[in-house]
mmCIF file of C-alpha atoms and ligand atoms in Angstrom:
data_model
loop_
_atom_site.group_PDB
_atom_site.id
_atom_site.type_symbol
_atom_site.label_atom_id
_atom_site.label_comp_id
_atom_site.label_asym_id
_atom_site.label_seq_id
_atom_site.Cartn_x
_atom_site.Cartn_y
_atom_site.Cartn_z
ATOM 1 C CA UNK A 1 -92.183 -88.066 76.443
ATOM 2 C CA UNK A 2 -93.413 -84.885 77.647
ATOM 3 C CA UNK A 3 -96.097 -84.476 80.351
ATOM 4 C CA UNK A 4 -99.161 -82.895 80.645
ATOM 5 C CA UNK A 5 -101.717 -82.063 83.601
ATOM 6 C CA UNK A 6 -105.831 -82.032 82.805
ATOM 7 C CA UNK A 7 -108.177 -80.613 85.250
ATOM 8 C CA UNK A 8 -112.212 -79.817 85.580
ATOM 9 C CA UNK A 9 -113.555 -77.379 87.451
ATOM 10 C CA UNK A 10 -117.232 -78.128 88.570
ATOM 11 C CA UNK A 11 -120.052 -76.094 90.538
ATOM 12 C CA UNK A 12 -123.395 -74.479 89.868
ATOM 13 C CA UNK A 13 -123.871 -71.432 88.389
ATOM 14 C CA UNK A 14 -122.280 -68.541 90.011
ATOM 15 C CA UNK A 15 -119.789 -70.496 92.036
ATOM 16 C CA UNK A 16 -116.760 -68.531 90.930
ATOM 17 C CA UNK A 17 -115.772 -71.252 88.150
ATOM 18 C CA UNK A 18 -114.831 -68.725 85.950
ATOM 19 C CA UNK A 19 -113.062 -66.596 88.262
ATOM 20 C CA UNK A 20 -111.101 -69.148 89.546
ATOM 21 C CA UNK A 21 -110.349 -70.907 86.356
ATOM 22 C CA UNK A 22 -108.651 -67.338 85.150
ATOM 23 C CA UNK A 23 -106.604 -67.676 88.334
ATOM 24 C CA UNK A 24 -105.691 -71.296 87.688
ATOM 25 C CA UNK A 25 -104.742 -70.188 83.711
ATOM 26 C CA UNK A 26 -102.683 -67.439 84.752
ATOM 27 C CA UNK A 27 -100.536 -68.900 87.777
ATOM 28 C CA UNK A 28 -99.758 -72.382 86.192
ATOM 29 C CA UNK A 29 -100.302 -71.672 82.333
ATOM 30 C CA UNK A 30 -102.886 -74.298 81.718
ATOM 31 C CA UNK A 31 -104.948 -73.627 78.281
ATOM 32 C CA UNK A 32 -108.828 -72.545 79.640
ATOM 33 C CA UNK A 33 -111.631 -74.149 77.924
ATOM 34 C CA UNK A 34 -115.139 -72.878 79.098
ATOM 35 C CA UNK A 35 -118.450 -74.286 77.427
ATOM 36 C CA UNK A 36 -120.198 -71.401 78.298
ATOM 37 C CA UNK A 37 -118.029 -69.458 76.385
ATOM 38 C CA UNK A 38 -118.249 -71.940 73.350
ATOM 39 C CA UNK A 39 -122.195 -71.953 73.559
ATOM 40 C CA UNK A 40 -122.059 -68.269 73.391
ATOM 41 C CA UNK A 41 -120.044 -68.013 70.635
ATOM 42 C CA UNK A 42 -122.104 -70.281 68.565
ATOM 43 C CA UNK A 43 -125.331 -68.791 69.706
ATOM 44 C CA UNK A 44 -123.561 -65.327 68.141
ATOM 45 C CA UNK A 45 -122.719 -66.674 64.824
ATOM 46 C CA UNK A 46 -126.693 -67.132 64.549
ATOM 47 C CA UNK A 47 -126.089 -70.682 62.810
ATOM 48 C CA UNK A 48 -128.953 -73.300 62.919
ATOM 49 C CA UNK A 49 -127.061 -74.569 65.485
ATOM 50 C CA UNK A 50 -126.850 -71.489 67.349
ATOM 51 C CA UNK A 51 -130.165 -71.159 67.077
ATOM 52 C CA UNK A 52 -130.867 -74.671 68.821
ATOM 53 C CA UNK A 53 -128.414 -73.711 71.714
ATOM 54 C CA UNK A 54 -129.872 -70.286 72.303
ATOM 55 C CA UNK A 55 -133.454 -72.104 72.782
ATOM 56 C CA UNK A 56 -131.921 -74.372 75.768
ATOM 57 C CA UNK A 57 -129.459 -71.869 77.472
ATOM 58 C CA UNK A 58 -132.619 -68.986 77.174
ATOM 59 C CA UNK A 59 -134.782 -71.622 79.499
ATOM 60 C CA UNK A 60 -131.887 -72.293 81.835
ATOM 61 C CA UNK A 61 -131.784 -75.813 80.177
ATOM 62 C CA UNK A 62 -128.557 -78.058 79.797
ATOM 63 C CA UNK A 63 -127.628 -78.223 76.048
ATOM 64 C CA UNK A 64 -128.240 -81.900 74.839
ATOM 65 C CA UNK A 65 -125.269 -84.327 75.343
ATOM 66 C CA UNK A 66 -124.744 -84.899 71.604
ATOM 67 C CA UNK A 67 -124.051 -81.240 70.579
ATOM 68 C CA UNK A 68 -121.930 -80.362 73.954
ATOM 69 C CA UNK A 69 -119.879 -83.274 73.053
ATOM 70 C CA UNK A 70 -119.371 -82.384 69.578
ATOM 71 C CA UNK A 71 -118.810 -78.721 70.699
ATOM 72 C CA UNK A 72 -116.092 -79.668 73.284
ATOM 73 C CA UNK A 73 -114.093 -82.769 72.099
ATOM 74 C CA UNK A 74 -112.357 -81.815 68.807
ATOM 75 C CA UNK A 75 -111.367 -78.551 70.809
ATOM 76 C CA UNK A 76 -109.719 -81.008 73.388
ATOM 77 C CA UNK A 77 -108.096 -83.176 70.607
ATOM 78 C CA UNK A 78 -106.669 -80.301 69.350
ATOM 79 C CA UNK A 79 -105.127 -79.767 72.731
ATOM 80 C CA UNK A 80 -103.539 -83.261 73.174
ATOM 81 C CA UNK A 81 -100.594 -81.638 73.426
ATOM 82 C CA UNK A 82 -101.219 -79.352 76.314
ATOM 83 C CA UNK A 83 -102.158 -78.766 79.817
ATOM 84 C CA UNK A 84 -105.595 -77.836 80.362
ATOM 85 C CA UNK A 85 -108.607 -76.862 82.372
ATOM 86 C CA UNK A 86 -112.120 -77.643 81.629
ATOM 87 C CA UNK A 87 -114.965 -75.066 82.944
ATOM 88 C CA UNK A 88 -118.674 -76.281 82.458
ATOM 89 C CA UNK A 89 -117.864 -79.362 80.711
ATOM 90 C CA UNK A 90 -118.609 -82.403 81.752
ATOM 91 C CA UNK A 91 -121.638 -81.478 83.331
ATOM 92 C CA UNK A 92 -123.714 -84.937 83.128
ATOM 93 C CA UNK A 93 -122.481 -88.588 83.266
ATOM 94 C CA UNK A 94 -122.910 -89.115 79.611
ATOM 95 C CA UNK A 95 -120.745 -86.012 79.101
ATOM 96 C CA UNK A 96 -117.965 -87.141 81.481
ATOM 97 C CA UNK A 97 -118.232 -91.075 79.967
ATOM 98 C CA UNK A 98 -117.521 -89.454 76.657
ATOM 99 C CA UNK A 99 -114.658 -87.258 77.753
ATOM 100 C CA UNK A 100 -113.100 -90.303 79.728
ATOM 101 C CA UNK A 101 -112.723 -92.363 76.353
ATOM 102 C CA UNK A 102 -110.971 -89.584 75.008
ATOM 103 C CA UNK A 103 -108.824 -88.683 78.054
ATOM 104 C CA UNK A 104 -108.495 -89.264 81.740
ATOM 105 C CA UNK A 105 -108.416 -86.159 84.086
ATOM 106 C CA UNK A 106 -105.993 -86.030 86.708
ATOM 107 C CA UNK A 107 -107.810 -83.738 89.208
ATOM 108 C CA UNK A 108 -111.382 -82.495 89.603
ATOM 109 C CA UNK A 109 -112.371 -79.506 91.687
ATOM 110 C CA UNK A 110 -115.829 -79.200 92.844
ATOM 111 C CA UNK A 111 -117.002 -75.958 94.470
ATOM 112 C CA UNK A 112 -119.789 -75.890 96.932
ATOM 113 C CA UNK A 113 -121.319 -72.530 97.682
ATOM 114 C CA UNK A 114 -124.644 -71.975 99.459
ATOM 115 C CA UNK A 115 -127.720 -71.210 97.411
ATOM 116 C CA UNK A 116 -128.081 -67.393 99.077
ATOM 117 C CA UNK A 117 -124.630 -66.661 97.900
ATOM 118 C CA UNK A 118 -125.157 -67.643 94.269
ATOM 119 C CA UNK A 119 -128.309 -65.710 93.928
ATOM 120 C CA UNK A 120 -126.714 -62.651 95.650
ATOM 121 C CA UNK A 121 -123.769 -62.986 92.804
ATOM 122 C CA UNK A 122 -125.367 -63.689 89.803
ATOM 123 C CA UNK A 123 -127.755 -61.016 90.188
ATOM 124 C CA UNK A 124 -124.721 -58.526 90.199
ATOM 125 C CA UNK A 125 -122.654 -60.318 87.274
ATOM 126 C CA UNK A 126 -122.314 -57.910 84.541
ATOM 127 C CA UNK A 127 -120.394 -59.553 81.128
ATOM 128 C CA UNK A 128 -118.289 -57.793 78.663
ATOM 129 C CA UNK A 129 -119.942 -60.031 75.734
ATOM 130 C CA UNK A 130 -117.091 -59.588 73.157
ATOM 131 C CA UNK A 131 -114.163 -60.846 75.221
ATOM 132 C CA UNK A 132 -116.308 -62.753 77.988
ATOM 133 C CA UNK A 133 -114.414 -60.334 80.678
ATOM 134 C CA UNK A 134 -116.970 -60.897 84.173
ATOM 135 C CA UNK A 135 -117.526 -58.059 86.912
ATOM 136 C CA UNK A 136 -119.484 -57.844 89.978
ATOM 137 C CA UNK A 137 -120.695 -54.878 91.063
ATOM 138 C CA UNK A 138 -119.527 -55.674 94.737
ATOM 139 C CA UNK A 139 -116.280 -57.792 94.059
ATOM 140 C CA UNK A 140 -114.605 -57.199 91.175
ATOM 141 C CA UNK A 141 -116.295 -53.830 89.594
ATOM 142 C CA UNK A 142 -115.717 -51.950 86.440
ATOM 143 C CA UNK A 143 -113.731 -48.592 86.588
ATOM 144 C CA UNK A 144 -116.484 -47.284 84.980
ATOM 145 C CA UNK A 145 -120.063 -48.354 86.198
ATOM 146 C CA UNK A 146 -121.771 -50.237 83.092
ATOM 147 C CA UNK A 147 -118.642 -50.110 80.794
ATOM 148 C CA UNK A 148 -115.615 -52.851 80.300
ATOM 149 C CA UNK A 149 -112.248 -51.652 81.422
ATOM 150 C CA UNK A 150 -110.381 -52.471 78.474
ATOM 151 C CA UNK A 151 -112.627 -51.113 75.410
ATOM 152 C CA UNK A 152 -115.349 -49.211 77.366
ATOM 153 C CA UNK A 153 -117.974 -50.652 75.466
ATOM 154 C CA UNK A 154 -121.290 -51.364 77.491
ATOM 155 C CA UNK A 155 -121.885 -54.437 79.971
ATOM 156 C CA UNK A 156 -124.748 -56.609 79.854
ATOM 157 C CA UNK A 157 -126.558 -59.282 82.078
ATOM 158 C CA UNK A 158 -126.878 -62.999 80.617
ATOM 159 C CA UNK A 159 -130.321 -63.543 80.183
ATOM 160 C CA UNK A 160 -129.704 -66.921 81.826
ATOM 161 C CA UNK A 161 -128.441 -64.977 85.291
ATOM 162 C CA UNK A 162 -132.118 -63.670 85.399
ATOM 163 C CA UNK A 163 -134.154 -64.998 88.512
ATOM 164 C CA UNK A 164 -136.363 -66.678 86.499
ATOM 165 C CA UNK A 165 -133.785 -68.696 84.489
ATOM 166 C CA UNK A 166 -131.358 -69.033 87.620
ATOM 167 C CA UNK A 167 -133.837 -71.180 89.951
ATOM 168 C CA UNK A 168 -134.421 -73.629 87.279
ATOM 169 C CA UNK A 169 -130.280 -73.968 86.231
ATOM 170 C CA UNK A 170 -129.639 -74.071 90.272
ATOM 171 C CA UNK A 171 -132.139 -77.089 90.799
ATOM 172 C CA UNK A 172 -131.164 -78.633 87.544
ATOM 173 C CA UNK A 173 -127.547 -78.500 88.779
ATOM 174 C CA UNK A 174 -127.712 -80.520 91.774
ATOM 175 C CA UNK A 175 -129.661 -83.519 89.937
ATOM 176 C CA UNK A 176 -127.194 -83.682 87.044
ATOM 177 C CA UNK A 177 -124.077 -83.094 88.763
ATOM 178 C CA UNK A 178 -124.389 -85.568 91.607
ATOM 179 C CA UNK A 179 -123.591 -88.624 89.413
ATOM 180 C CA UNK A 180 -120.793 -86.925 87.855
ATOM 181 C CA UNK A 181 -119.128 -85.914 91.186
ATOM 182 C CA UNK A 182 -119.496 -89.668 92.456
ATOM 183 C CA UNK A 183 -117.528 -90.682 89.123
ATOM 184 C CA UNK A 184 -114.836 -88.474 89.665
ATOM 185 C CA UNK A 185 -114.896 -89.616 93.747
ATOM 186 C CA UNK A 186 -114.949 -93.195 92.928
ATOM 187 C CA UNK A 187 -111.724 -92.248 90.450
ATOM 188 C CA UNK A 188 -109.995 -90.609 93.517
ATOM 189 C CA UNK A 189 -109.372 -87.232 91.607
ATOM 190 C CA UNK A 190 -112.212 -85.259 93.102
ATOM 191 C CA UNK A 191 -111.441 -82.269 95.564
ATOM 192 C CA UNK A 192 -114.299 -80.400 97.013
ATOM 193 C CA UNK A 193 -114.162 -76.829 98.287
ATOM 194 C CA UNK A 194 -116.856 -74.805 100.413
ATOM 195 C CA UNK A 195 -117.411 -71.145 101.252
ATOM 196 C CA UNK A 196 -118.913 -68.026 100.362
ATOM 197 C CA UNK A 197 -115.891 -66.346 99.444
ATOM 198 C CA UNK A 198 -113.508 -66.923 96.484
ATOM 199 C CA UNK A 199 -110.515 -65.121 97.852
ATOM 200 C CA UNK A 200 -110.515 -67.849 100.803
ATOM 201 C CA UNK A 201 -110.985 -70.563 98.636
ATOM 202 C CA UNK A 202 -108.142 -69.776 96.404
ATOM 203 C CA UNK A 203 -105.325 -70.507 98.446
ATOM 204 C CA UNK A 204 -106.418 -73.779 98.978
ATOM 205 C CA UNK A 205 -106.657 -74.741 95.515
ATOM 206 C CA UNK A 206 -103.529 -72.979 94.418
ATOM 207 C CA UNK A 207 -101.681 -75.033 96.886
ATOM 208 C CA UNK A 208 -103.391 -78.450 95.788
ATOM 209 C CA UNK A 209 -102.392 -77.546 92.067
ATOM 210 C CA UNK A 210 -98.827 -76.933 93.024
ATOM 211 C CA UNK A 211 -98.474 -80.012 94.856
ATOM 212 C CA UNK A 212 -100.537 -82.112 92.050
ATOM 213 C CA UNK A 213 -99.029 -80.626 89.029
ATOM 214 C CA UNK A 214 -95.393 -81.472 89.987
ATOM 215 C CA UNK A 215 -96.018 -84.942 91.339
ATOM 216 C CA UNK A 216 -98.976 -86.213 89.133
ATOM 217 C CA UNK A 217 -98.401 -85.148 85.192
ATOM 218 C CA UNK A 218 -99.950 -87.482 82.896
ATOM 219 C CA UNK A 219 -99.017 -88.558 79.157
ATOM 220 C CA UNK A 220 -100.616 -87.003 76.040
ATOM 221 C CA UNK A 221 -104.534 -87.885 75.261
ATOM 222 C CA UNK A 222 -105.005 -90.325 72.641
ATOM 223 C CA UNK A 223 -106.879 -88.771 69.440
ATOM 224 C CA UNK A 224 -109.992 -90.903 68.741
ATOM 225 C CA UNK A 225 -110.478 -89.613 65.229
ATOM 226 C CA UNK A 226 -108.106 -91.817 62.490
HETATM 227 N N1 LIG B 301 -119.223 -60.895 96.182
HETATM 228 C C1 LIG B 301 -118.585 -61.909 95.569
HETATM 229 N N2 LIG B 301 -118.641 -62.176 94.193
HETATM 230 C C2 LIG B 301 -118.043 -62.899 93.628
HETATM 231 C C3 LIG B 301 -116.924 -63.704 94.047
HETATM 232 N N3 LIG B 301 -116.380 -64.863 93.613
HETATM 233 C C4 LIG B 301 -116.882 -64.532 92.178
HETATM 234 N N4 LIG B 301 -117.770 -63.629 92.330
HETATM 235 C C5 LIG B 301 -118.484 -62.883 91.489
HETATM 236 O O1 LIG B 301 -119.702 -63.884 91.031
HETATM 237 C C6 LIG B 301 -120.095 -63.942 89.716
HETATM 238 C C7 LIG B 301 -120.020 -65.532 89.311
HETATM 239 O O2 LIG B 301 -118.686 -65.911 89.380
HETATM 240 P P1 LIG B 301 -118.415 -66.711 87.715
HETATM 241 O O3 LIG B 301 -116.819 -67.061 88.251
HETATM 242 O O4 LIG B 301 -118.567 -66.085 86.871
HETATM 243 O O5 LIG B 301 -118.902 -68.069 88.241
HETATM 244 P P2 LIG B 301 -119.471 -69.240 87.199
HETATM 245 O O6 LIG B 301 -120.867 -69.053 86.961
HETATM 246 O O7 LIG B 301 -119.208 -70.399 88.316
HETATM 247 O O8 LIG B 301 -118.588 -69.429 86.390
HETATM 248 C C8 LIG B 301 -119.341 -62.828 89.249
HETATM 249 O O9 LIG B 301 -119.806 -61.812 88.796
HETATM 250 C C9 LIG B 301 -117.921 -62.779 89.829
HETATM 251 O O10 LIG B 301 -117.223 -61.355 89.470
HETATM 252 C C10 LIG B 301 -116.530 -63.555 95.772
HETATM 253 O O11 LIG B 301 -115.874 -64.300 96.414
HETATM 254 N N5 LIG B 301 -117.484 -62.799 96.049
HETATM 255 N N1 LIG B 302 -121.779 -78.871 79.765
HETATM 256 C C1 LIG B 302 -122.764 -78.541 79.131
HETATM 257 N N2 LIG B 302 -123.872 -78.789 79.174
HETATM 258 C C2 LIG B 302 -125.259 -78.768 78.828
HETATM 259 N N3 LIG B 302 -125.123 -77.320 78.717
HETATM 260 C C3 LIG B 302 -124.252 -76.556 79.091
HETATM 261 C C4 LIG B 302 -123.111 -76.853 79.346
HETATM 262 N N4 LIG B 302 -122.335 -75.911 79.682
HETATM 263 C C5 LIG B 302 -123.151 -74.559 79.756
HETATM 264 N N5 LIG B 302 -124.340 -75.355 79.134
HETATM 265 C C6 LIG B 302 -125.233 -74.108 78.971
HETATM 266 O O1 LIG B 302 -124.916 -72.909 79.106
HETATM 267 C C7 LIG B 302 -125.526 -71.974 80.185
HETATM 268 C C8 LIG B 302 -124.386 -71.154 80.828
HETATM 269 O O2 LIG B 302 -123.287 -72.073 80.940
HETATM 270 P P1 LIG B 302 -121.798 -71.603 81.675
HETATM 271 O O3 LIG B 302 -121.341 -70.318 80.730
HETATM 272 O O4 LIG B 302 -121.052 -72.551 82.206
HETATM 273 O O5 LIG B 302 -122.738 -70.682 82.828
HETATM 274 P P2 LIG B 302 -122.804 -70.895 84.578
HETATM 275 O O6 LIG B 302 -121.459 -71.738 85.115
HETATM 276 O O7 LIG B 302 -123.094 -69.814 85.131
HETATM 277 O O8 LIG B 302 -124.274 -71.860 84.438
HETATM 278 C C9 LIG B 302 -126.144 -73.308 81.206
HETATM 279 O O9 LIG B 302 -126.961 -72.794 81.828
HETATM 280 C C10 LIG B 302 -126.337 -74.049 80.102
HETATM 281 O O10 LIG B 302 -127.579 -73.949 79.749
#
């Protein structure tokens, strides 16, 4: 039977989950699923569900667990025959349990980044909304200020990266992530990385994945739907 590898990346807003996930997906060929991306897609669709999601995201609050699991789990079921990397899900213990019922993760990466670093990065984060491409005016600036490298379209800042929402998001992250991190620690699959620079953390993550992906792949996830 073919073997697959399933990983998740956790960390507060601005810790570099998206940046590192992109490198992992490129280097190791995993399918990349970002909860933030799917939420923004749902907001942009302007449906009733999207408006509900927007009301939470705008206030820097977590979207309710049942909304998140309904958004993410069907996508994972469709990928049961693939290796994948989850960014931003699960964020709560309830989400982690729902995921566990579908699929056992092989590896969880947790990023510990000092608060001041997060604040500086997010105040400088600019996004191309249509593609989700992320820039930072110091770390990876666009070629032309304020414009996306590929399309030339204008870049924007997320409302939830603005200082009012940011403080609430960081405070909330710590409380909610602790039991999830403890769960994965108890399963022996948690790997934590600390630092202020993605480029210094990346070689360690790269070498961890090189080892794990070649020694610990698992069978396909079980679909829960009949
Ligand atoms: N200055 C600096 N910025 C970084 C570094 N790593 C990521 N960033 C930027 O910090 C912001 C947050 O990173 P992102 O990957 O979006 O974090 P996420 O919220 O955890 O997904 C983005 O603008 C990145 O381009 C780094 O090592 N140094
Ligand atoms: N798993 C999740 N559970 C609840 N809310 C979520 C989840 N993932 C994302 N969100 C919501 O979407 C917002 C943006 O998430 P994301 O793009 O992952 O950014 P960041 O890592 O910078 O917080 C979060 O602040 C939160 O409101």
